[in-house]
mmCIF file with all atom_site columns, C-alpha atoms in Angstrom:
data_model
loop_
_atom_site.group_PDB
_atom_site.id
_atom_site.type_symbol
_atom_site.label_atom_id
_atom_site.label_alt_id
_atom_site.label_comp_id
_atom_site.label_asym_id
_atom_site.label_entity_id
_atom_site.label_seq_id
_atom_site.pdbx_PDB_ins_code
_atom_site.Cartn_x
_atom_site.Cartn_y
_atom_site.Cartn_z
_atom_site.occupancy
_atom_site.B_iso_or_equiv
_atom_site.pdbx_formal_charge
_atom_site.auth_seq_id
_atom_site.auth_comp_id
_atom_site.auth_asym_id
_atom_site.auth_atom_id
_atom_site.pdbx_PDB_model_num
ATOM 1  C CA . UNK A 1 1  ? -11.761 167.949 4.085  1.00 66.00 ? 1301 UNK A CA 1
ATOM 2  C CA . UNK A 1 2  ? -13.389 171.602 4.900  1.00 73.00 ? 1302 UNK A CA 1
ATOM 3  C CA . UNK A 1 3  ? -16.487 169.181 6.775  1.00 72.00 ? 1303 UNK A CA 1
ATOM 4  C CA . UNK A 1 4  ? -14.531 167.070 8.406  1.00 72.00 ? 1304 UNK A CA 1
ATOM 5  C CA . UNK A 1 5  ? -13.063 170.505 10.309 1.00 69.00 ? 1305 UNK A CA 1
ATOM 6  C CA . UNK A 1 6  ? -16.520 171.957 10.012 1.00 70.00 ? 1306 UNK A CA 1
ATOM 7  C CA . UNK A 1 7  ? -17.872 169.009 11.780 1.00 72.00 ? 1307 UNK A CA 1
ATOM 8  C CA . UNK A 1 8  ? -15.172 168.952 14.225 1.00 71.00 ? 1308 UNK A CA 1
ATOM 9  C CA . UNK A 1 9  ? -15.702 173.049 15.494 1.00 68.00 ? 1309 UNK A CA 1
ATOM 10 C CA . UNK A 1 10 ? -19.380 171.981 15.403 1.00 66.00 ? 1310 UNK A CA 1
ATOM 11 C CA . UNK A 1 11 ? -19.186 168.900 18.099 1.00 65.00 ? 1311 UNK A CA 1
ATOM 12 C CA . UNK A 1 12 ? -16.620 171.302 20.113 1.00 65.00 ? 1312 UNK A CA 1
ATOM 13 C CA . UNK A 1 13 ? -18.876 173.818 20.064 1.00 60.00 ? 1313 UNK A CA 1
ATOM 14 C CA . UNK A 1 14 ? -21.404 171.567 21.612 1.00 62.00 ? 1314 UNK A CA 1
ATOM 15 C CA . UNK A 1 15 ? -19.161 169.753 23.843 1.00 61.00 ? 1315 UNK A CA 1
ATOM 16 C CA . UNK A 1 16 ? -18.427 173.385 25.597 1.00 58.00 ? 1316 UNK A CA 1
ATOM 17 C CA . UNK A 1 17 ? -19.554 174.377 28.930 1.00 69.00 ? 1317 UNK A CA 1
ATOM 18 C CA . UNK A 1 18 ? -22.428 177.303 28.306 1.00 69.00 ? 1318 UNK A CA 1
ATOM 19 C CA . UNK A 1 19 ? -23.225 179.896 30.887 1.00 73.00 ? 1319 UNK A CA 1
ATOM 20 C CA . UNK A 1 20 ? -26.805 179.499 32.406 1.00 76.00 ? 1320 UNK A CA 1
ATOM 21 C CA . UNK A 1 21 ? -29.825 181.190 30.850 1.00 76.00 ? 1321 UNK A CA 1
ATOM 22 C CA . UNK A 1 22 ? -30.031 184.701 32.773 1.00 82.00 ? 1322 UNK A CA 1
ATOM 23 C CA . UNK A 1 23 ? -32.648 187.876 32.464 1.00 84.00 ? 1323 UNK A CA 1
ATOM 24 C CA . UNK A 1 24 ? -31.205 191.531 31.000 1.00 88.00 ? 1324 UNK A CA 1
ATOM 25 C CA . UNK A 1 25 ? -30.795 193.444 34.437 1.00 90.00 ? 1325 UNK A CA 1
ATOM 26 C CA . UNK A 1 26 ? -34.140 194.585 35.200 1.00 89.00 ? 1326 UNK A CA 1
ATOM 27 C CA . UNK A 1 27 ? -36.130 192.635 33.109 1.00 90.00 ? 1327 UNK A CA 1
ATOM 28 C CA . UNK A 1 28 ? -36.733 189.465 35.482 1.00 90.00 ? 1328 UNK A CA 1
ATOM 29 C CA . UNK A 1 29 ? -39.649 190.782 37.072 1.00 91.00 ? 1329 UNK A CA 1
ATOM 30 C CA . UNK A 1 30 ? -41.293 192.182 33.376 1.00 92.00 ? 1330 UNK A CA 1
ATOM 31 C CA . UNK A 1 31 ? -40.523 188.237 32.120 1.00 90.00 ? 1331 UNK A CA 1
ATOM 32 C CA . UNK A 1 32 ? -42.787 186.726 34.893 1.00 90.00 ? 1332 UNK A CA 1
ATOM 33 C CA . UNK A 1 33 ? -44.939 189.172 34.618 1.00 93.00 ? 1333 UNK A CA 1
ATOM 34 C CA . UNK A 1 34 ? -45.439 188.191 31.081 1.00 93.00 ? 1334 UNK A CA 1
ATOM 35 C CA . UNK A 1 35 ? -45.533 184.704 31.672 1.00 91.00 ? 1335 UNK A CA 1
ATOM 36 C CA . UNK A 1 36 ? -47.645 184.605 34.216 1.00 93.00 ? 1336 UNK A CA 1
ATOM 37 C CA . UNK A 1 37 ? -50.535 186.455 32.158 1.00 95.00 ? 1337 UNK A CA 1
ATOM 38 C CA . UNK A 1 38 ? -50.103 184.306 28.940 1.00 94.00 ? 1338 UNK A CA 1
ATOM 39 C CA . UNK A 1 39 ? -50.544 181.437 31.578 1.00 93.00 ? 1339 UNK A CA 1
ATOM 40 C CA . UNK A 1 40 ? -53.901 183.129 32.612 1.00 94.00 ? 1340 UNK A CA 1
ATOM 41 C CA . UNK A 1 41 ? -54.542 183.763 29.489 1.00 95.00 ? 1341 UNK A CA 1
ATOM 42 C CA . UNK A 1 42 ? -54.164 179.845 28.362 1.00 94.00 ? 1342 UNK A CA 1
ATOM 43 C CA . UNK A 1 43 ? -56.421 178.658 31.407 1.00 95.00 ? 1343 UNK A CA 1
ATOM 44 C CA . UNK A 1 44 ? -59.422 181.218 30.689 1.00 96.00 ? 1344 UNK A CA 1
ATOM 45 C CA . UNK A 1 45 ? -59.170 180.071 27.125 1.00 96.00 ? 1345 UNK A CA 1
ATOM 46 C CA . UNK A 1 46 ? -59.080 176.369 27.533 1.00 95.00 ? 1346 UNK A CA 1
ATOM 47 C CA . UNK A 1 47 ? -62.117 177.276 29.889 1.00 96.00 ? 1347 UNK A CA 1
ATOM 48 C CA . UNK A 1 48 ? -63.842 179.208 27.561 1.00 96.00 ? 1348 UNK A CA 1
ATOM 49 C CA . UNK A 1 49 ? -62.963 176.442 25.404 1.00 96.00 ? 1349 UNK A CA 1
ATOM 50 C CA . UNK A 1 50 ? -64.273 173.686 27.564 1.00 96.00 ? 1350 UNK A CA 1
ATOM 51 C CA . UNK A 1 51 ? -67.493 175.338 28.057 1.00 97.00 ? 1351 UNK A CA 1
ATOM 52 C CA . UNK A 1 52 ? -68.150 176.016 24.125 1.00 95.00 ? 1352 UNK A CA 1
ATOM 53 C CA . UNK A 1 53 ? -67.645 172.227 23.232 1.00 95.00 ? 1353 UNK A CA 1
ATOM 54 C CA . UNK A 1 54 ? -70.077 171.312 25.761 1.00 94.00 ? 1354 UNK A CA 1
ATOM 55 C CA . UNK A 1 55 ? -72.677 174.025 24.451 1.00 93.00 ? 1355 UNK A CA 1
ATOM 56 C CA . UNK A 1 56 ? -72.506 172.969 21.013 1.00 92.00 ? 1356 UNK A CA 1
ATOM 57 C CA . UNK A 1 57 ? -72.751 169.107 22.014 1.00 92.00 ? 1357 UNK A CA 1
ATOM 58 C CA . UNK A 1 58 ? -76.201 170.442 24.552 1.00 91.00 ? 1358 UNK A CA 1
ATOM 59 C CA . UNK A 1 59 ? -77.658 172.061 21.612 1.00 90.00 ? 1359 UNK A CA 1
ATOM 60 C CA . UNK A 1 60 ? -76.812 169.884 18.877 1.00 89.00 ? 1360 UNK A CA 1
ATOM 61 C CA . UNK A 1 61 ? -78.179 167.165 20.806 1.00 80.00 ? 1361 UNK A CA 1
ATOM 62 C CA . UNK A 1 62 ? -81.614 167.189 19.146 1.00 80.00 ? 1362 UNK A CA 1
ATOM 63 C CA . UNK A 1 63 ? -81.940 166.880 15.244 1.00 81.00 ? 1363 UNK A CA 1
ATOM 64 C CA . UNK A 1 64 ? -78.069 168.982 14.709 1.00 82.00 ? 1364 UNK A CA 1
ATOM 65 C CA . UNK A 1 65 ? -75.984 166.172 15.633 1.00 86.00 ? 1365 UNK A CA 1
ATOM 66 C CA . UNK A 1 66 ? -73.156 167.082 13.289 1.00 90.00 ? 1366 UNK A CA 1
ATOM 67 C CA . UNK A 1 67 ? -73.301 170.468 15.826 1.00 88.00 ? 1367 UNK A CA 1
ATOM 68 C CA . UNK A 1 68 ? -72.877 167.792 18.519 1.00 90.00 ? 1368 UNK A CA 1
ATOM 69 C CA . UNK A 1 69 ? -69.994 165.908 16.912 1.00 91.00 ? 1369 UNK A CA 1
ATOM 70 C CA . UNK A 1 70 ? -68.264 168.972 16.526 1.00 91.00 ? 1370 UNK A CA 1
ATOM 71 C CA . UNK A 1 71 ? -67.964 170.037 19.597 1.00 92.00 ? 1371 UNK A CA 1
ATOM 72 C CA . UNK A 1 72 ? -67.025 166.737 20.623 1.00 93.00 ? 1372 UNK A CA 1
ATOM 73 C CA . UNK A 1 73 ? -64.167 166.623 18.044 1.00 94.00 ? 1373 UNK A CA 1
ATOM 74 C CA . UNK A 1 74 ? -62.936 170.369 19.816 1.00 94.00 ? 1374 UNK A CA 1
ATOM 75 C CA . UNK A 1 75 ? -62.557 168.515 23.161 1.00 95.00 ? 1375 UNK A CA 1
ATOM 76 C CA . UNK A 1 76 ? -59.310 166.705 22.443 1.00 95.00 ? 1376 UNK A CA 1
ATOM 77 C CA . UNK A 1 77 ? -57.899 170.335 20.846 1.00 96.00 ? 1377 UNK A CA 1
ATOM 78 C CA . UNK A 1 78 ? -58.680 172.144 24.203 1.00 96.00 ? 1378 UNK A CA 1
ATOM 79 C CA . UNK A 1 79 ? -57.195 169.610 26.145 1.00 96.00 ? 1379 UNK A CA 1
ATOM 80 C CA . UNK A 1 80 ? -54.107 169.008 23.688 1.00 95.00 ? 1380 UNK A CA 1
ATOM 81 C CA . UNK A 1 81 ? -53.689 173.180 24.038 1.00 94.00 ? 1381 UNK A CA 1
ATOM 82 C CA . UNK A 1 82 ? -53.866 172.600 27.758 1.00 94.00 ? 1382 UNK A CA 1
ATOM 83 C CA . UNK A 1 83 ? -51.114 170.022 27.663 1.00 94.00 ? 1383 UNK A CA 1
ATOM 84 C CA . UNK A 1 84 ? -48.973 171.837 25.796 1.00 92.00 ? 1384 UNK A CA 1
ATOM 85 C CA . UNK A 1 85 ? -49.062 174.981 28.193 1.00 92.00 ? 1385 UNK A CA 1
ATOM 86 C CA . UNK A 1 86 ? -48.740 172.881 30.974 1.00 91.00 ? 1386 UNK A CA 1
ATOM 87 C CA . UNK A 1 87 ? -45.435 170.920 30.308 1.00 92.00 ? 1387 UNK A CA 1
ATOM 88 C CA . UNK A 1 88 ? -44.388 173.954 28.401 1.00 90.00 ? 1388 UNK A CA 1
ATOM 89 C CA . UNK A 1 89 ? -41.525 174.471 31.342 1.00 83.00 ? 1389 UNK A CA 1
ATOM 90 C CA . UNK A 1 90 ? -40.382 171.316 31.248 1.00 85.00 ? 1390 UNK A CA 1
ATOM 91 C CA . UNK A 1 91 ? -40.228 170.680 27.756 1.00 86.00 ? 1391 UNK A CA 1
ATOM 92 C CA . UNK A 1 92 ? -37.743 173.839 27.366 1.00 84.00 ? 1392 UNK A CA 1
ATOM 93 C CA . UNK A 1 93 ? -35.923 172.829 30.205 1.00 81.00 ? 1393 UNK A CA 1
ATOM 94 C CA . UNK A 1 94 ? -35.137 169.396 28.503 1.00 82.00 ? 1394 UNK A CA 1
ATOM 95 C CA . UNK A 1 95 ? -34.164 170.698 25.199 1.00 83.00 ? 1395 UNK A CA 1
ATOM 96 C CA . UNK A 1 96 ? -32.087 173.796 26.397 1.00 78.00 ? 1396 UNK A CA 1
ATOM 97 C CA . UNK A 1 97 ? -30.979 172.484 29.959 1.00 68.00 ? 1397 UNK A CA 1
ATOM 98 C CA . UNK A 1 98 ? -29.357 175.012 32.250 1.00 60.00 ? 1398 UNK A CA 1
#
């Protein structure tokens, strides 16, 4: 009986209007601030990133080709890490909508 009422507050809980997501007073601007340098921080990285793979698959070209295959295995990490910053926004925004 006490999860049937449990379950009940639960769904009205959920069914309730909720108030928009909003920044503390005066911390909007320190919030995209912050954002906007781990977004730098993902591109230089997936860069970085990028560019190692494709040294380790130049070098390991010639008798090291297990060097080679691993930094052709990194590739589809870099660009999975890149994905996931990218639709980073809109993933939240679908789970938590405003």
């Amino acid at each position: 009986m006490f999860a049937h009422y449990l379950a009940g507050a639960a769904l009205d809980a959920l069914a309730a209007p909720t108030p928009p997501p909003a920044a503390p007073p005066g911390l909007e601007a320190t919030g995209n601030l912050f954002i906007g340098w781990m977004k730098w921080i993902l591109i230089v990285a997936g860069v970085g990133g990028l560019l190692v793979c494709g040294i380790m698959m130049a070098v390991g070209r010639r008798n090291r080709s297990a060097f080679a295959a691993d930094g052709a295995a990194g590739i589809p990490w870099v660009l999975a890490g890149l994905t996931c910053g990218a639709v980073a926004a809109v993933v939240v925004g679908a789970v938590l909508p405003s």
